[in-house]
mmCIF file of C-alpha atoms in Angstrom:
data_model
loop_
_atom_site.group_PDB
_atom_site.id
_atom_site.type_symbol
_atom_site.label_atom_id
_atom_site.label_comp_id
_atom_site.label_asym_id
_atom_site.label_seq_id
_atom_site.Cartn_x
_atom_site.Cartn_y
_atom_site.Cartn_z
ATOM 1 C CA MET M 524 -19.764 17.776 -14.980
ATOM 2 C CA SER M 525 -16.276 16.499 -13.595
ATOM 3 C CA THR M 526 -14.049 15.391 -16.197
ATOM 4 C CA ILE M 527 -12.040 12.627 -15.349
ATOM 5 C CA GLY M 528 -9.447 11.226 -16.197
ATOM 6 C CA ARG M 529 -7.803 8.176 -16.479
ATOM 7 C CA LEU M 530 -3.638 5.976 -14.974
ATOM 8 C CA THR M 531 -2.276 5.023 -17.846
ATOM 9 C CA GLN M 532 1.571 4.614 -16.746
ATOM 10 C CA ARG M 533 3.101 2.153 -14.357
ATOM 11 C CA LYS M 534 4.741 5.092 -12.145
ATOM 12 C CA ASP M 535 1.684 7.367 -11.729
ATOM 13 C CA PHE M 536 -0.018 3.618 -10.175
ATOM 14 C CA LEU M 537 3.194 2.851 -7.903
ATOM 15 C CA ALA M 538 2.930 6.468 -7.190
ATOM 16 C CA ALA M 539 -0.285 6.072 -5.845
ATOM 17 C CA ALA M 540 1.053 3.254 -4.615
ATOM 18 C CA GLY M 541 2.445 4.962 -2.103
ATOM 19 C CA GLY M 542 -0.398 7.125 -0.516
ATOM 20 C CA ARG M 543 -3.126 7.360 2.059
ATOM 21 C CA ARG M 544 -5.340 3.555 1.191
ATOM 22 C CA PHE M 545 -9.131 3.053 1.722
ATOM 23 C CA HIS M 546 -10.854 -0.734 1.981
ATOM 24 C CA THR M 547 -13.756 -2.159 2.007
ATOM 25 C CA GLU M 548 -15.277 -5.153 0.776
ATOM 26 C CA ARG M 549 -15.840 -4.603 -2.974
ATOM 27 C CA PHE M 550 -12.025 -2.806 -3.161
ATOM 28 C CA SER M 551 -9.154 -1.719 -1.818
ATOM 29 C CA ALA M 552 -8.486 2.163 -3.025
ATOM 30 C CA GLN M 553 -4.920 4.151 -3.344
ATOM 31 C CA GLY M 554 -4.540 6.967 -3.767
ATOM 32 C CA ARG M 555 -1.602 10.519 -3.362
ATOM 33 C CA LEU M 556 -2.790 14.158 -4.754
ATOM 34 C CA ARG M 557 -0.154 14.657 -7.533
ATOM 35 C CA ASP M 558 2.006 18.075 -7.396
ATOM 36 C CA VAL M 559 0.767 20.798 -10.337
ATOM 37 C CA ALA M 560 4.133 21.054 -11.282
ATOM 38 C CA GLU M 561 4.569 18.498 -12.228
ATOM 39 C CA PRO M 562 6.594 18.373 -15.888
ATOM 40 C CA GLU M 563 3.961 15.944 -17.734
ATOM 41 C CA ALA M 564 1.518 18.016 -16.352
ATOM 42 C CA SER M 565 2.093 20.920 -18.451
ATOM 43 C CA LEU M 566 2.728 18.883 -21.296
ATOM 44 C CA GLN M 567 -0.219 17.279 -20.376
ATOM 45 C CA VAL M 568 -3.279 18.638 -21.138
ATOM 46 C CA VAL M 569 -4.656 17.796 -16.815
ATOM 47 C CA ALA M 570 -6.642 21.242 -16.185
ATOM 48 C CA GLN M 571 -9.532 19.881 -17.443
ATOM 49 C CA GLU M 572 -8.670 16.353 -15.556
ATOM 50 C CA SER M 573 -7.681 17.220 -11.960
ATOM 51 C CA LEU M 574 -8.679 13.595 -10.711
ATOM 52 C CA ARG M 575 -7.647 10.175 -12.595
ATOM 53 C CA ILE M 576 -8.205 7.245 -12.155
ATOM 54 C CA GLY M 577 -6.413 3.623 -13.502
ATOM 55 C CA PHE M 578 -8.002 0.125 -12.369
ATOM 56 C CA THR M 579 -5.863 -2.635 -11.663
ATOM 57 C CA ILE M 580 -8.257 -6.339 -11.825
ATOM 58 C CA THR M 581 -5.804 -9.666 -11.344
ATOM 59 C CA LYS M 582 -6.062 -13.201 -12.425
ATOM 60 C CA ARG M 583 -6.837 -14.207 -9.327
ATOM 61 C CA VAL M 584 -9.869 -12.102 -9.603
ATOM 62 C CA GLY M 585 -11.276 -14.668 -12.022
ATOM 63 C CA HIS M 586 -11.389 -14.821 -15.839
ATOM 64 C CA ALA M 587 -11.103 -12.527 -18.187
ATOM 65 C CA THR M 588 -14.924 -12.316 -18.644
ATOM 66 C CA GLU M 589 -14.967 -11.936 -15.341
ATOM 67 C CA ARG M 590 -13.081 -9.414 -14.712
ATOM 68 C CA ASN M 591 -13.437 -7.017 -18.073
ATOM 69 C CA ARG M 592 -16.839 -7.292 -16.735
ATOM 70 C CA ILE M 593 -15.822 -5.739 -13.279
ATOM 71 C CA ARG M 594 -13.982 -3.299 -15.293
ATOM 72 C CA ARG M 595 -16.785 -1.342 -16.686
ATOM 73 C CA ARG M 596 -18.657 -2.271 -13.578
ATOM 74 C CA LEU M 597 -16.601 -0.180 -12.089
ATOM 75 C CA ARG M 598 -15.867 2.305 -14.525
ATOM 76 C CA ALA M 599 -19.994 2.446 -14.636
ATOM 77 C CA ALA M 600 -19.591 3.647 -10.967
ATOM 78 C CA VAL M 601 -16.948 6.286 -12.152
ATOM 79 C CA LEU M 602 -19.196 7.920 -13.965
ATOM 80 C CA ALA M 603 -22.538 7.405 -11.934
ATOM 81 C CA ALA M 604 -20.397 9.444 -9.010
ATOM 82 C CA ALA M 605 -18.974 12.058 -10.353
ATOM 83 C CA ASP M 606 -21.237 14.932 -10.121
ATOM 84 C CA ALA M 607 -20.588 13.864 -5.799
ATOM 85 C CA LEU M 608 -16.392 13.427 -5.956
ATOM 86 C CA PRO M 609 -14.110 16.056 -4.798
ATOM 87 C CA ASN M 610 -12.321 16.988 -7.431
ATOM 88 C CA PRO M 611 -8.537 17.072 -6.596
ATOM 89 C CA ALA M 612 -5.214 16.838 -8.845
ATOM 90 C CA ALA M 613 -4.805 13.224 -7.466
ATOM 91 C CA ASP M 614 -4.095 10.377 -9.158
ATOM 92 C CA ILE M 615 -6.309 6.777 -7.354
ATOM 93 C CA VAL M 616 -5.991 3.520 -8.251
ATOM 94 C CA VAL M 617 -8.778 0.980 -7.762
ATOM 95 C CA VAL M 618 -7.830 -2.191 -6.789
ATOM 96 C CA ALA M 619 -11.407 -4.161 -7.354
ATOM 97 C CA ARG M 620 -12.162 -7.906 -5.277
ATOM 98 C CA ARG M 621 -13.799 -11.152 -6.894
ATOM 99 C CA PRO M 622 -17.029 -8.770 -4.455
ATOM 100 C CA ALA M 623 -17.301 -6.332 -7.274
ATOM 101 C CA LEU M 624 -18.232 -8.523 -9.108
ATOM 102 C CA SER M 625 -21.785 -9.455 -7.359
ATOM 103 C CA ALA M 626 -22.290 -6.636 -5.571
ATOM 104 C CA PRO M 627 -24.869 -3.212 -6.656
ATOM 105 C CA PHE M 628 -24.374 -1.331 -7.757
ATOM 106 C CA ALA M 629 -25.471 1.586 -6.039
ATOM 107 C CA THR M 630 -22.420 -0.344 -2.518
ATOM 108 C CA LEU M 631 -19.750 0.665 -5.939
ATOM 109 C CA ILE M 632 -21.468 3.923 -5.921
ATOM 110 C CA GLU M 633 -21.652 4.326 -2.534
ATOM 111 C CA ASP M 634 -17.634 2.773 -1.836
ATOM 112 C CA LEU M 635 -15.765 5.442 -4.289
ATOM 113 C CA ARG M 636 -18.005 8.578 -2.928
ATOM 114 C CA ARG M 637 -17.184 7.639 0.471
ATOM 115 C CA ALA M 638 -13.284 6.738 -0.434
ATOM 116 C CA VAL M 639 -11.751 9.010 -2.957
ATOM 117 C CA PRO M 640 -12.692 11.868 -0.219
ATOM 118 C CA ILE M 641 -10.059 10.220 1.771
ATOM 119 C CA VAL M 642 -7.543 8.601 -0.715
ATOM 120 C CA THR M 643 -7.118 12.189 -1.635
ATOM 121 C CA LYS M 644 -7.060 13.736 1.768
ATOM 122 C CA PRO M 645 -3.241 15.788 2.883
ATOM 123 C CA GLN M 646 -1.251 13.206 4.415
ATOM 124 C CA ALA M 647 0.638 15.942 7.477
ATOM 125 C CA ARG M 648 3.661 15.942 8.092
ATOM 126 C CA LYS M 649 4.899 14.780 11.967
ATOM 127 C CA GLU M 650 7.270 16.679 13.459
ATOM 128 C CA SER M 651 9.292 15.371 16.007
ATOM 129 C CA SER M 652 10.847 15.082 19.306
ATOM 130 C CA ASP M 653 14.922 14.575 18.643
ATOM 131 C CA PRO M 654 15.532 17.042 16.446
ATOM 132 C CA ASP M 655 18.948 14.528 15.426
ATOM 133 C CA ARG M 656 17.598 12.207 14.364
ATOM 134 C CA PRO M 657 16.162 11.428 10.443
ATOM 135 C CA ALA M 658 11.814 11.294 10.237
ATOM 136 C CA SER M 659 12.545 8.470 8.164
ATOM 137 C CA ARG M 660 14.283 5.973 10.388
ATOM 138 C CA ARG M 661 12.301 6.976 13.149
ATOM 139 C CA GLY M 662 9.727 3.713 14.943
ATOM 140 C CA ARG M 663 11.766 1.451 12.281
ATOM 141 C CA GLY M 664 13.334 -1.878 13.072
ATOM 142 C CA LYS M 665 13.259 -3.527 16.107
ATOM 143 C CA GLY M 666 15.199 -3.121 18.448
ATOM 144 C CA THR M 667 17.204 -1.036 19.242
ATOM 145 C CA SER M 668 20.865 -0.515 17.908
ATOM 146 C CA GLY M 669 23.868 0.511 19.588
ATOM 147 C CA ALA M 670 25.763 -0.675 22.716
ATOM 148 C CA SER M 671 22.982 -1.159 24.620
ATOM 149 C CA GLY M 672 20.745 -3.349 22.840
ATOM 150 C CA ALA M 673 19.390 -5.952 23.906
ATOM 151 C CA MET M 674 22.058 -8.464 23.687
ATOM 152 C CA PRO M 675 25.726 -8.842 24.956
ATOM 153 C CA LEU M 676 28.541 -8.220 24.311
ATOM 154 C CA LEU M 677 30.872 -10.924 23.833
ATOM 155 C CA ALA M 678 34.038 -10.952 26.596
ATOM 156 C CA SER M 679 37.419 -12.235 25.549
ATOM 157 C CA GLY M 680 40.614 -13.454 27.671
ATOM 158 C CA PRO M 681 40.792 -16.049 30.070
ATOM 159 C CA GLU M 682 36.735 -14.975 32.138
ATOM 160 C CA ALA M 683 35.223 -15.412 29.115
ATOM 161 C CA ALA M 684 36.440 -19.126 29.024
ATOM 162 C CA GLN M 685 35.860 -19.441 32.351
ATOM 163 C CA THR M 686 32.292 -17.536 31.916
ATOM 164 C CA ALA M 687 31.692 -19.892 28.745
ATOM 165 C CA ARG M 688 32.766 -23.038 31.033
ATOM 166 C CA ALA M 689 30.058 -22.292 34.394
ATOM 167 C CA THR M 690 27.670 -21.664 31.719
ATOM 168 C CA ALA M 691 28.105 -24.495 29.385
ATOM 169 C CA PRO M 692 25.538 -27.259 29.037
ATOM 170 C CA SER M 693 26.932 -30.312 30.667
ATOM 171 C CA PRO M 694 27.275 -33.775 29.116
ATOM 172 C CA ILE M 695 24.421 -36.818 28.316
ATOM 173 C CA PRO M 696 25.349 -38.923 31.440
ATOM 174 C CA ASN M 697 26.744 -42.097 29.645
ATOM 175 C CA ALA M 698 27.171 -41.243 26.750
ATOM 176 C CA CYS M 699 30.817 -42.468 24.709
ATOM 177 C CA ASP M 700 33.387 -40.878 24.559
ATOM 178 C CA GLY M 701 35.210 -41.967 21.956
ATOM 179 C CA PRO M 702 34.782 -45.266 19.151
ATOM 180 C CA THR M 703 32.699 -49.012 20.013
ATOM 181 C CA ASP M 704 34.484 -51.561 19.617
ATOM 182 C CA GLY M 705 31.294 -53.822 19.915
#
């Protein structure tokens, strides 16, 4: 039987949120592979428990008794599925939803069996066709940058004033230019 540890620190929850995701009606799983050479890993007994799982059940799900019941059901489902789960050095966060409260227990186990291999799968690095552009900026943002963007350049001088007058909207007919004395 494999040993599954618990996530307890906020930084581990945040790190797992940056990894792969798997969604079902009952919960969302977020996970990332952990570096084996982490400094904290040598201090803790991580050799036995390479897979660590944490649970997040927000107040939007229900009252405290309902949230606790969902947490107990998910913990029991993890224990029941522990033999079938892969055991990489990974952190997984299970974010519960309300249907986990009334879902059949076998469905929770099956969802976990499907989710863990997907969120612990290593992410392949994408190679770029443009080596000068940094990878973090590729494909991000809106539009283009530089002089070739969608916005026209503003001109100054007498030609610009002539163009501005030609494209200005015409005044409203019968509009008053000054104060009215009635």
